[in-house]
Amino acid sequence: MSDYGVLPSRARVPHVPLTCTQCSTPIEYLAPNPSPPTGTPLRIRCYKCSAIITHHTGPVQSEAASSSKRASGTSTPQPRKRKIGTQERPLETAYYEILGVEITATTDEIKKAYRRLAIKHHPDKNRDDPSAEETFKQISIAYQVLSDPELRKKYNEFGPKEGTPDAGFVDPEEIFSAIFGGERFVPIIGHISLGKDMKDALQNEESDHEEPSEPPQRDAKGREIISPEERARREEKRLRKEERERQIDAQATRSERVSLLVTELSRKLSIYTESATGHPQQDADVANSWRQICEIEANELKGESYGVELLNAIGFVYVSKAKHYLATNQTFMGVGGWLHNIQGKYHVFSETVSTVRSALELKQVFDQIAEAEKSGMNPEQKKKLEEQAAEKGLRALFKGAKLEIESVLRETCDRVLADPTLQSSKLHLRAEALQILGEAYLSVKKDGDATEEDYVRIETNASRQRAANAGYT
């Protein structure tokens, strides 16, 4: 028998759980009685920060229901919250709820909703309501964010600014672009799609065991129960559709990227093609001037993040494609072009193998970290493994990005050297200019005695030690 005696009880009172949109504190409020219609906006004051938030009612989920689940020893796996939202599925909808508009609302609809609410809740018209000023403030903040296309996009993806780190929004695409080349390389290689792929992965990251949106029984309107098998079939169909849409979007994005790069590269090569005449003696000076221009650009770009590695990769593709074109059009039956084509395919194969090897090395380090956690490895050894993982991870990312860049540039060069609007003589000059540009990029080397390990530019004890040994400060 228990020593606590007979404990009193009380009637179950339904409370509605939610999260404060200002301080992110989990709160709950007593469900009104009688229950208001679904979708009715209720104003709730947060007990912690005293902010007034708007919550639209839905089917009441009582404490009793959740208590019975706990008592029965069963628990429904909670969906893991996405790290980044999309424009169709925002990470949070609080600002939309404050203005009382749908997530698909147009700018005009948002403006109309703001004007209506601003007039209704203006503090001067609600002097007797102590919360009027805070309500009006929240309405204004929601409007300022949702009425600006850029801010609205950021809000849909990352939620309100108050809920983000001090550094603000962190966009994987922007980080990826900044690490590998930065803005100065965009006209040459475009935006690396791996960054967008990482962002899409975060946007679609959800639990494999999502809580059913409908209870496993008929509702008050007698709607038919959906079996688990049917639900799984529909989910699989939805995922296949989303994957097809992503592939179509990726193809369209790549096509647009290549088109922009073709335009930019053609414009750059025109400096040579519009000055050259086709006469070897006269064109020698033009070629020397063009080579100097290319070398100046290469020396400026080498200082960017991963500048040398990117320039070497770009230069290799430019030279290979230029030589392939010239050999195809200058040798009997294009035999020389076949040789360059075989060399190009071997390069792609070897780079792919190298990328896979880097990924396997990274996996081995992560496996070692997992074993270290199980065996109780000391913090210093574990930290060393984590630093190795950081370096190998960045190296693997770069190798993957390099494969993508070379693939895009091969397609770009093919289109530049097959422009149907130009005569063969002009295309020949383009190939010459492309080869000179590629050779200038390939000639760029790392300063001093930089080693292959400096390929990965991330601050760790190992990288700092290498820098010290090399005499850098």
Tab-separated table of C-alpha atoms in Angstrom:
chain	number	residue	atom	x	y	z
A	1	MET	CA	0.000	0.000	0.000
A	2	SER	CA	1.100	3.558	-0.712
A	3	ASP	CA	2.077	5.858	2.176
A	4	TYR	CA	0.505	8.840	0.454
A	5	GLY	CA	-3.064	8.018	1.359
A	6	VAL	CA	-6.006	8.887	-0.865
A	7	LEU	CA	-5.216	11.671	-3.315
A	8	PRO	CA	-7.926	14.054	-4.535
A	9	SER	CA	-8.782	14.446	-8.217
A	10	ARG	CA	-10.559	17.005	-10.374
A	11	ALA	CA	-12.544	17.093	-13.554
A	12	ARG	CA	-10.562	17.160	-16.771
A	13	VAL	CA	-10.352	20.648	-18.222
A	14	PRO	CA	-9.356	20.898	-21.904
A	15	HIS	CA	-6.367	23.135	-22.623
A	16	VAL	CA	-5.055	24.065	-26.062
A	17	PRO	CA	-1.244	23.866	-26.485
A	18	LEU	CA	0.717	26.280	-28.683
A	19	THR	CA	4.050	28.103	-28.845
A	20	CYS	CA	4.529	31.822	-28.294
A	21	THR	CA	5.643	33.395	-31.572
A	22	GLN	CA	7.707	36.008	-29.739
A	23	CYS	CA	9.710	34.111	-27.116
A	24	SER	CA	9.160	30.542	-28.448
A	25	THR	CA	7.937	29.357	-25.028
A	26	PRO	CA	5.502	26.399	-25.052
A	27	ILE	CA	2.228	27.609	-23.509
A	28	GLU	CA	-1.407	26.556	-23.306
A	29	TYR	CA	-4.741	28.231	-22.696
A	30	LEU	CA	-8.104	27.110	-21.373
A	31	ALA	CA	-10.419	26.245	-24.247
A	32	PRO	CA	-13.453	28.599	-24.329
A	33	ASN	CA	-16.838	27.119	-23.494
A	34	PRO	CA	-18.856	26.840	-25.645
A	35	SER	CA	-16.221	26.072	-28.235
A	36	PRO	CA	-15.963	28.736	-30.957
A	37	PRO	CA	-16.204	27.747	-34.633
A	38	THR	CA	-13.041	26.386	-36.231
A	39	GLY	CA	-10.855	29.182	-37.528
A	40	THR	CA	-11.993	31.778	-34.983
A	41	PRO	CA	-9.054	34.082	-34.089
A	42	LEU	CA	-8.369	34.196	-30.345
A	43	ARG	CA	-5.972	36.638	-28.680
A	44	ILE	CA	-3.708	34.927	-26.141
A	45	ARG	CA	-1.335	36.634	-23.706
A	46	CYS	CA	1.963	34.795	-23.144
A	47	TYR	CA	2.564	34.266	-19.425
A	48	LYS	CA	6.321	34.684	-19.866
A	49	CYS	CA	6.860	37.674	-22.183
A	50	SER	CA	3.330	39.175	-21.921
A	51	ALA	CA	3.087	39.426	-25.716
A	52	ILE	CA	-0.383	39.220	-27.248
A	53	ILE	CA	-0.490	36.574	-29.966
A	54	THR	CA	-3.308	35.514	-32.260
A	55	HIS	CA	-4.283	31.863	-32.488
A	56	HIS	CA	-6.917	30.469	-34.841
A	57	THR	CA	-9.007	27.765	-33.226
A	58	GLY	CA	-9.100	24.224	-34.456
A	59	PRO	CA	-10.331	20.911	-33.051
A	60	VAL	CA	-9.581	21.036	-29.313
A	61	GLN	CA	-6.859	18.688	-28.154
A	62	SER	CA	-7.293	18.261	-24.462
A	63	GLU	CA	-4.811	17.381	-21.802
A	64	ALA	CA	-6.971	14.403	-21.045
A	65	ALA	CA	-6.316	12.908	-24.443
A	66	SER	CA	-2.575	13.295	-24.129
A	67	SER	CA	-2.705	11.983	-20.564
A	68	SER	CA	-4.510	8.850	-21.646
A	69	LYS	CA	-1.823	8.215	-24.248
A	70	ARG	CA	0.874	8.492	-21.633
A	71	ALA	CA	-1.072	6.301	-19.227
A	72	SER	CA	-1.520	3.572	-21.789
A	73	GLY	CA	2.219	3.516	-22.372
A	74	THR	CA	1.880	4.404	-26.045
A	75	SER	CA	3.242	7.476	-27.661
A	76	THR	CA	2.905	8.766	-31.175
A	77	PRO	CA	6.231	9.699	-32.746
A	78	GLN	CA	6.345	13.450	-33.130
A	79	PRO	CA	7.354	14.816	-36.526
A	80	ARG	CA	10.791	16.340	-36.582
A	81	LYS	CA	10.440	20.005	-37.396
A	82	ARG	CA	11.912	21.117	-40.685
A	83	LYS	CA	14.958	23.358	-40.344
A	84	ILE	CA	13.996	25.461	-43.372
A	85	GLY	CA	10.544	26.124	-44.776
A	86	THR	CA	9.444	26.701	-48.359
A	87	GLN	CA	7.208	29.275	-49.994
A	88	GLU	CA	4.413	26.695	-50.193
A	89	ARG	CA	5.029	25.350	-46.669
A	90	PRO	CA	6.419	28.139	-44.463
A	91	LEU	CA	8.369	27.177	-41.363
A	92	GLU	CA	5.965	29.323	-39.322
A	93	THR	CA	2.647	30.994	-40.124
A	94	ALA	CA	2.232	33.311	-37.135
A	95	TYR	CA	2.493	36.518	-39.189
A	96	TYR	CA	-0.121	35.232	-41.628
A	97	GLU	CA	-2.386	34.404	-38.690
A	98	ILE	CA	-1.905	37.863	-37.180
A	99	LEU	CA	-3.098	39.481	-40.413
A	100	GLY	CA	-5.725	36.798	-40.970
A	101	VAL	CA	-4.570	35.927	-44.493
A	102	GLU	CA	-3.673	32.701	-46.269
A	103	ILE	CA	-0.028	31.799	-46.919
A	104	THR	CA	-0.793	32.260	-50.630
A	105	ALA	CA	-2.104	35.798	-50.107
A	106	THR	CA	-1.085	38.409	-52.665
A	107	THR	CA	0.580	41.698	-51.761
A	108	ASP	CA	-2.719	43.523	-52.286
A	109	GLU	CA	-4.557	41.125	-49.971
A	110	ILE	CA	-1.903	41.646	-47.306
A	111	LYS	CA	-2.190	45.426	-47.638
A	112	LYS	CA	-5.983	45.320	-47.345
A	113	ALA	CA	-5.808	43.079	-44.275
A	114	TYR	CA	-3.264	45.383	-42.654
A	115	ARG	CA	-5.320	48.509	-43.268
A	116	ARG	CA	-8.435	46.888	-41.848
A	117	LEU	CA	-6.667	45.620	-38.726
A	118	ALA	CA	-4.634	48.802	-38.235
A	119	ILE	CA	-7.808	50.891	-38.153
A	120	LYS	CA	-9.560	48.449	-35.848
A	121	HIS	CA	-6.711	48.014	-33.356
A	122	HIS	CA	-5.088	51.455	-33.426
A	123	PRO	CA	-4.208	52.473	-29.821
A	124	ASP	CA	-5.965	55.824	-30.219
A	125	LYS	CA	-9.250	54.001	-30.809
A	126	ASN	CA	-8.707	51.526	-27.961
A	127	ARG	CA	-7.543	53.672	-25.059
A	128	ASP	CA	-9.261	51.402	-22.545
A	129	ASP	CA	-7.407	48.319	-23.798
A	130	PRO	CA	-3.910	48.074	-22.246
A	131	SER	CA	-2.888	45.481	-24.841
A	132	ALA	CA	-3.925	47.592	-27.846
A	133	GLU	CA	-0.470	49.068	-28.352
A	134	GLU	CA	1.217	45.646	-28.332
A	135	THR	CA	-1.413	44.238	-30.694
A	136	PHE	CA	-0.929	47.136	-33.101
A	137	LYS	CA	2.832	46.600	-32.935
A	138	GLN	CA	2.504	42.924	-33.855
A	139	ILE	CA	0.220	43.790	-36.765
A	140	SER	CA	2.751	46.332	-38.029
A	141	ILE	CA	5.656	43.880	-37.751
A	142	ALA	CA	3.718	41.183	-39.607
A	143	TYR	CA	2.833	43.642	-42.368
A	144	GLN	CA	6.377	44.962	-42.748
A	145	VAL	CA	7.700	41.436	-43.228
A	146	LEU	CA	4.976	40.001	-45.463
A	147	SER	CA	4.645	43.076	-47.677
A	148	ASP	CA	8.325	42.925	-48.653
A	149	PRO	CA	8.965	40.044	-51.122
A	150	GLU	CA	12.531	39.436	-49.899
A	151	LEU	CA	11.639	39.576	-46.203
A	152	ARG	CA	8.607	37.370	-46.826
A	153	LYS	CA	10.779	34.785	-48.575
A	154	LYS	CA	13.227	34.796	-45.658
A	155	TYR	CA	10.382	34.549	-43.140
A	156	ASN	CA	8.803	31.602	-44.967
A	157	GLU	CA	12.135	29.783	-44.975
A	158	PHE	CA	13.538	30.675	-41.563
A	159	GLY	CA	10.684	32.022	-39.435
A	160	PRO	CA	10.723	35.301	-37.485
A	161	LYS	CA	14.058	36.984	-36.945
A	162	GLU	CA	13.674	36.704	-33.168
A	163	GLY	CA	13.875	32.946	-33.501
A	164	THR	CA	17.151	32.916	-35.433
A	165	PRO	CA	20.758	33.098	-34.192
A	166	ASP	CA	22.399	36.453	-33.515
A	167	ALA	CA	24.071	36.282	-36.919
A	168	GLY	CA	20.656	36.318	-38.572
A	169	PHE	CA	19.417	34.027	-41.310
A	170	VAL	CA	21.797	31.294	-42.444
A	171	ASP	CA	21.206	30.287	-46.051
A	172	PRO	CA	23.083	27.145	-47.211
A	173	GLU	CA	23.188	28.478	-50.782
A	174	GLU	CA	24.884	31.694	-49.702
A	175	ILE	CA	27.350	29.848	-47.447
A	176	PHE	CA	28.256	27.381	-50.197
A	177	SER	CA	28.785	30.178	-52.704
A	178	ALA	CA	30.922	32.157	-50.254
A	179	ILE	CA	33.158	29.177	-49.410
A	180	PHE	CA	33.800	28.142	-53.009
A	181	GLY	CA	34.819	31.194	-54.987
A	182	GLY	CA	32.465	33.876	-53.776
A	183	GLU	CA	30.660	36.421	-55.936
A	184	ARG	CA	33.596	37.027	-58.289
A	185	PHE	CA	33.394	33.469	-59.624
A	186	VAL	CA	29.638	33.565	-60.289
A	187	PRO	CA	30.001	34.975	-63.856
A	188	ILE	CA	32.435	32.123	-64.609
A	189	ILE	CA	30.837	29.087	-62.927
A	190	GLY	CA	27.373	30.298	-61.900
A	191	HIS	CA	25.752	29.329	-58.614
A	192	ILE	CA	26.804	25.860	-57.431
A	193	SER	CA	23.692	23.681	-57.243
A	194	LEU	CA	25.012	21.580	-54.328
A	195	GLY	CA	24.167	24.501	-52.038
A	196	LYS	CA	20.577	24.475	-53.244
A	197	ASP	CA	20.460	20.679	-52.885
A	198	MET	CA	21.540	21.007	-49.249
A	199	LYS	CA	18.906	23.665	-48.689
A	200	ASP	CA	16.208	21.492	-50.297
A	201	ALA	CA	17.232	18.596	-48.049
A	202	LEU	CA	16.767	20.774	-44.971
A	203	GLN	CA	13.441	22.060	-46.275
A	204	ASN	CA	12.120	18.530	-46.778
A	205	GLU	CA	13.574	17.022	-43.599
A	206	GLU	CA	10.666	15.501	-41.714
A	207	SER	CA	10.147	12.464	-39.554
A	208	ASP	CA	9.447	9.158	-41.260
A	209	HIS	CA	6.704	8.666	-38.683
A	210	GLU	CA	4.481	11.684	-39.012
A	211	GLU	CA	1.465	11.859	-36.769
A	212	PRO	CA	-1.686	11.153	-38.802
A	213	SER	CA	-3.615	14.291	-39.646
A	214	GLU	CA	-6.897	12.406	-39.132
A	215	PRO	CA	-7.824	10.129	-36.189
A	216	PRO	CA	-8.217	6.404	-36.919
A	217	GLN	CA	-11.990	6.645	-36.634
A	218	ARG	CA	-14.926	8.375	-38.284
A	219	ASP	CA	-15.310	12.041	-37.460
A	220	ALA	CA	-18.526	13.811	-36.530
A	221	LYS	CA	-19.447	14.137	-40.220
A	222	GLY	CA	-18.979	10.430	-40.827
A	223	ARG	CA	-16.063	10.783	-43.211
A	224	GLU	CA	-14.467	7.527	-44.295
A	225	ILE	CA	-11.453	6.194	-42.415
A	226	ILE	CA	-8.230	6.048	-44.427
A	227	SER	CA	-6.357	2.817	-43.818
A	228	PRO	CA	-2.622	2.866	-43.024
A	229	GLU	CA	-1.949	1.102	-46.336
A	230	GLU	CA	-3.878	3.712	-48.296
A	231	ARG	CA	-2.182	6.501	-46.382
A	232	ALA	CA	1.243	4.985	-47.161
A	233	ARG	CA	0.324	4.637	-50.841
A	234	ARG	CA	-0.733	8.268	-51.043
A	235	GLU	CA	2.409	9.387	-49.248
A	236	GLU	CA	4.583	7.410	-51.666
A	237	LYS	CA	2.727	8.927	-54.611
A	238	ARG	CA	3.211	12.415	-53.170
A	239	LEU	CA	6.939	11.840	-52.680
A	240	ARG	CA	7.334	10.569	-56.254
A	241	LYS	CA	5.548	13.657	-57.545
A	242	GLU	CA	7.756	15.957	-55.465
A	243	GLU	CA	10.879	14.168	-56.725
A	244	ARG	CA	9.762	14.607	-60.353
A	245	GLU	CA	9.088	18.283	-59.721
A	246	ARG	CA	12.528	18.692	-58.138
A	247	GLN	CA	14.188	17.037	-61.140
A	248	ILE	CA	12.315	19.282	-63.565
A	249	ASP	CA	13.235	22.323	-61.498
A	250	ALA	CA	16.895	21.241	-61.352
A	251	GLN	CA	17.015	20.772	-65.136
A	252	ALA	CA	15.461	24.188	-65.713
A	253	THR	CA	17.873	25.807	-63.253
A	254	ARG	CA	20.889	24.175	-64.921
A	255	SER	CA	19.686	25.192	-68.383
A	256	GLU	CA	19.292	28.796	-67.262
A	257	ARG	CA	22.695	28.684	-65.575
A	258	VAL	CA	24.412	27.385	-68.719
A	259	SER	CA	22.677	29.976	-70.902
A	260	LEU	CA	23.944	32.796	-68.692
A	261	LEU	CA	27.469	31.360	-68.683
A	262	VAL	CA	27.437	31.003	-72.482
A	263	THR	CA	26.499	34.665	-72.818
A	264	GLU	CA	29.172	35.764	-70.350
A	265	LEU	CA	31.939	33.599	-71.839
A	266	SER	CA	31.082	34.659	-75.404
A	267	ARG	CA	31.256	38.303	-74.353
A	268	LYS	CA	34.631	37.757	-72.693
A	269	LEU	CA	36.119	35.905	-75.686
A	270	SER	CA	34.916	38.639	-78.038
A	271	ILE	CA	37.764	40.831	-76.747
A	272	TYR	CA	40.048	38.551	-78.769
A	273	THR	CA	37.755	37.486	-81.615
A	274	GLU	CA	36.759	41.037	-82.517
A	275	SER	CA	40.389	42.187	-82.589
A	276	ALA	CA	42.000	39.243	-84.375
A	277	THR	CA	42.094	39.249	-88.180
A	278	GLY	CA	43.111	35.699	-88.937
A	279	HIS	CA	46.617	36.686	-90.070
A	280	PRO	CA	49.282	35.049	-87.848
A	281	GLN	CA	51.713	37.970	-87.747
A	282	GLN	CA	49.076	40.596	-87.001
A	283	ASP	CA	47.287	38.376	-84.504
A	284	ALA	CA	50.457	37.669	-82.502
A	285	ASP	CA	50.222	41.037	-80.765
A	286	VAL	CA	46.494	40.551	-80.192
A	287	ALA	CA	47.167	37.143	-78.634
A	288	ASN	CA	49.854	38.563	-76.334
A	289	SER	CA	47.536	41.356	-75.188
A	290	TRP	CA	44.712	38.876	-74.611
A	291	ARG	CA	47.044	36.584	-72.643
A	292	GLN	CA	48.082	39.484	-70.400
A	293	ILE	CA	44.435	40.369	-69.752
A	294	CYS	CA	43.701	36.748	-68.818
A	295	GLU	CA	46.728	36.518	-66.511
A	296	ILE	CA	45.766	39.732	-64.715
A	297	GLU	CA	42.257	38.382	-64.120
A	298	ALA	CA	43.632	35.027	-62.935
A	299	ASN	CA	45.976	36.688	-60.430
A	300	GLU	CA	43.087	38.715	-59.042
A	301	LEU	CA	40.830	35.674	-58.710
A	302	LYS	CA	43.451	33.440	-57.059
A	303	GLY	CA	43.002	35.355	-53.807
A	304	GLU	CA	39.365	34.303	-53.502
A	305	SER	CA	38.323	31.332	-51.375
A	306	TYR	CA	39.499	28.187	-53.189
A	307	GLY	CA	40.592	30.524	-55.987
A	308	VAL	CA	43.608	28.527	-57.167
A	309	GLU	CA	41.768	25.194	-57.150
A	310	LEU	CA	38.786	26.634	-59.013
A	311	LEU	CA	40.952	28.395	-61.601
A	312	ASN	CA	42.885	25.182	-62.267
A	313	ALA	CA	39.656	23.204	-62.682
A	314	ILE	CA	38.124	25.841	-64.975
A	315	GLY	CA	41.346	26.186	-66.954
A	316	PHE	CA	41.553	22.437	-67.501
A	317	VAL	CA	38.067	22.358	-69.037
A	318	TYR	CA	38.707	25.439	-71.193
A	319	VAL	CA	41.991	24.081	-72.584
A	320	SER	CA	40.581	20.583	-73.129
A	321	LYS	CA	37.531	21.849	-75.001
A	322	ALA	CA	39.561	24.317	-77.073
A	323	LYS	CA	42.124	21.666	-78.080
A	324	HIS	CA	39.332	19.200	-78.859
A	325	TYR	CA	37.654	21.708	-81.183
A	326	LEU	CA	40.891	22.709	-82.928
A	327	ALA	CA	42.050	19.098	-83.312
A	328	THR	CA	38.678	18.017	-84.676
A	329	ASN	CA	38.692	20.726	-87.331
A	330	GLN	CA	42.401	20.637	-88.217
A	331	THR	CA	43.177	16.903	-88.465
A	332	PHE	CA	42.163	14.316	-91.037
A	333	MET	CA	38.615	13.103	-90.285
A	334	GLY	CA	38.902	14.711	-86.857
A	335	VAL	CA	41.162	11.945	-85.528
A	336	GLY	CA	42.846	14.379	-83.139
A	337	GLY	CA	39.480	15.198	-81.611
A	338	TRP	CA	38.865	11.529	-80.786
A	339	LEU	CA	42.047	11.425	-78.734
A	340	HIS	CA	41.087	14.519	-76.744
A	341	ASN	CA	37.600	13.090	-76.238
A	342	ILE	CA	39.058	9.906	-74.712
A	343	GLN	CA	41.329	11.959	-72.458
A	344	GLY	CA	38.334	13.998	-71.312
A	345	LYS	CA	36.322	10.898	-70.430
A	346	TYR	CA	39.242	9.467	-68.462
A	347	HIS	CA	39.535	12.735	-66.522
A	348	VAL	CA	35.833	12.612	-65.590
A	349	PHE	CA	36.188	8.991	-64.467
A	350	SER	CA	39.278	9.668	-62.329
A	351	GLU	CA	37.683	12.753	-60.732
A	352	THR	CA	34.555	10.753	-59.910
A	353	VAL	CA	36.645	8.016	-58.281
A	354	SER	CA	38.549	10.651	-56.299
A	355	THR	CA	35.283	12.173	-55.064
A	356	VAL	CA	33.929	8.786	-53.974
A	357	ARG	CA	37.212	8.051	-52.190
A	358	SER	CA	36.958	11.347	-50.286
A	359	ALA	CA	33.409	10.504	-49.232
A	360	LEU	CA	34.524	7.077	-47.985
A	361	GLU	CA	37.388	8.633	-46.023
A	362	LEU	CA	34.910	11.013	-44.406
A	363	LYS	CA	32.636	8.106	-43.485
A	364	GLN	CA	35.556	6.287	-41.870
A	365	VAL	CA	36.284	9.292	-39.654
A	366	PHE	CA	32.634	9.506	-38.594
A	367	ASP	CA	32.688	5.787	-37.801
A	368	GLN	CA	35.774	6.363	-35.651
A	369	ILE	CA	33.997	9.185	-33.815
A	370	ALA	CA	31.023	6.905	-33.154
A	371	GLU	CA	33.330	4.204	-31.795
A	372	ALA	CA	35.124	6.803	-29.676
A	373	GLU	CA	31.850	7.832	-28.067
A	374	LYS	CA	31.079	4.206	-27.235
A	375	SER	CA	34.536	3.392	-25.863
A	376	GLY	CA	34.854	6.592	-23.848
A	377	MET	CA	37.770	8.168	-25.713
A	378	ASN	CA	39.219	11.200	-23.954
A	379	PRO	CA	38.023	14.651	-25.128
A	380	GLU	CA	41.362	15.580	-26.714
A	381	GLN	CA	41.427	12.525	-28.983
A	382	LYS	CA	37.777	12.992	-29.855
A	383	LYS	CA	38.359	16.643	-30.744
A	384	LYS	CA	41.217	15.611	-33.029
A	385	LEU	CA	38.901	13.217	-34.869
A	386	GLU	CA	36.259	15.935	-35.186
A	387	GLU	CA	38.843	18.268	-36.729
A	388	GLN	CA	39.776	15.550	-39.211
A	389	ALA	CA	36.090	15.160	-40.057
A	390	ALA	CA	35.781	18.900	-40.651
A	391	GLU	CA	38.748	18.945	-43.025
A	392	LYS	CA	37.781	15.789	-44.895
A	393	GLY	CA	34.162	16.947	-45.059
A	394	LEU	CA	35.095	20.229	-46.679
A	395	ARG	CA	37.450	18.436	-49.071
A	396	ALA	CA	34.667	16.037	-50.078
A	397	LEU	CA	32.277	18.954	-50.595
A	398	PHE	CA	34.764	20.730	-52.826
A	399	LYS	CA	35.414	17.631	-54.906
A	400	GLY	CA	31.666	17.226	-55.390
A	401	ALA	CA	31.342	20.887	-56.327
A	402	LYS	CA	34.293	20.548	-58.709
A	403	LEU	CA	32.615	17.664	-60.544
A	404	GLU	CA	29.474	19.754	-60.957
A	405	ILE	CA	31.395	22.843	-62.106
A	406	GLU	CA	33.367	20.906	-64.725
A	407	SER	CA	30.179	19.298	-66.040
A	408	VAL	CA	28.461	22.674	-66.416
A	409	LEU	CA	31.531	24.242	-68.046
A	410	ARG	CA	31.868	21.403	-70.567
A	411	GLU	CA	28.313	22.045	-71.706
A	412	THR	CA	28.976	25.793	-71.739
A	413	CYS	CA	32.089	25.429	-73.907
A	414	ASP	CA	30.322	23.066	-76.309
A	415	ARG	CA	27.630	25.675	-76.905
A	416	VAL	CA	30.114	28.543	-77.200
A	417	LEU	CA	32.107	26.632	-79.843
A	418	ALA	CA	29.011	25.512	-81.751
A	419	ASP	CA	27.243	28.861	-82.139
A	420	PRO	CA	25.189	28.502	-85.364
A	421	THR	CA	25.162	32.281	-85.874
A	422	LEU	CA	28.945	32.456	-86.386
A	423	GLN	CA	31.153	31.436	-89.285
A	424	SER	CA	33.726	28.691	-88.798
A	425	SER	CA	36.546	31.260	-88.905
A	426	LYS	CA	35.047	33.106	-85.922
A	427	LEU	CA	34.520	29.859	-84.034
A	428	HIS	CA	38.177	29.016	-84.700
A	429	LEU	CA	39.195	32.338	-83.128
A	430	ARG	CA	36.925	31.616	-80.176
A	431	ALA	CA	38.689	28.305	-79.618
A	432	GLU	CA	42.076	30.047	-79.715
A	433	ALA	CA	40.894	32.663	-77.207
A	434	LEU	CA	39.423	29.958	-74.975
A	435	GLN	CA	42.702	28.025	-74.970
A	436	ILE	CA	44.699	31.136	-74.024
A	437	LEU	CA	42.231	31.917	-71.216
A	438	GLY	CA	42.404	28.342	-69.935
A	439	GLU	CA	46.204	28.305	-69.993
A	440	ALA	CA	46.269	31.524	-67.955
A	441	TYR	CA	43.979	29.930	-65.365
A	442	LEU	CA	46.037	26.726	-65.311
A	443	SER	CA	49.274	28.649	-64.767
A	444	VAL	CA	48.074	29.978	-61.404
A	445	LYS	CA	49.830	28.304	-58.476
A	446	LYS	CA	49.583	28.573	-54.718
A	447	ASP	CA	51.832	31.112	-53.054
A	448	GLY	CA	54.875	29.936	-51.120
A	449	ASP	CA	55.174	26.300	-50.096
A	450	ALA	CA	51.471	25.631	-49.637
A	451	THR	CA	50.779	21.914	-49.500
A	452	GLU	CA	47.912	19.787	-50.679
A	453	GLU	CA	46.539	19.811	-47.140
A	454	ASP	CA	45.924	23.550	-47.514
A	455	TYR	CA	43.332	22.518	-50.076
A	456	VAL	CA	40.906	22.629	-47.167
A	457	ARG	CA	40.668	26.084	-45.679
A	458	ILE	CA	39.170	25.581	-42.285
A	459	GLU	CA	40.587	26.742	-38.989
A	460	THR	CA	41.676	23.724	-36.951
A	461	ASN	CA	44.721	22.995	-34.830
A	462	ALA	CA	46.155	20.944	-37.681
A	463	SER	CA	45.746	23.687	-40.274
A	464	ARG	CA	47.165	26.300	-37.911
A	465	GLN	CA	50.172	24.056	-37.222
A	466	ARG	CA	50.798	23.653	-40.955
A	467	ALA	CA	50.629	27.416	-41.393
A	468	ALA	CA	53.140	27.907	-38.565
A	469	ASN	CA	55.527	25.349	-40.041
A	470	ALA	CA	55.291	27.090	-43.423
A	471	GLY	CA	56.219	30.414	-41.818
A	472	TYR	CA	52.806	32.098	-42.230
A	473	THR	CA	51.334	34.334	-39.550
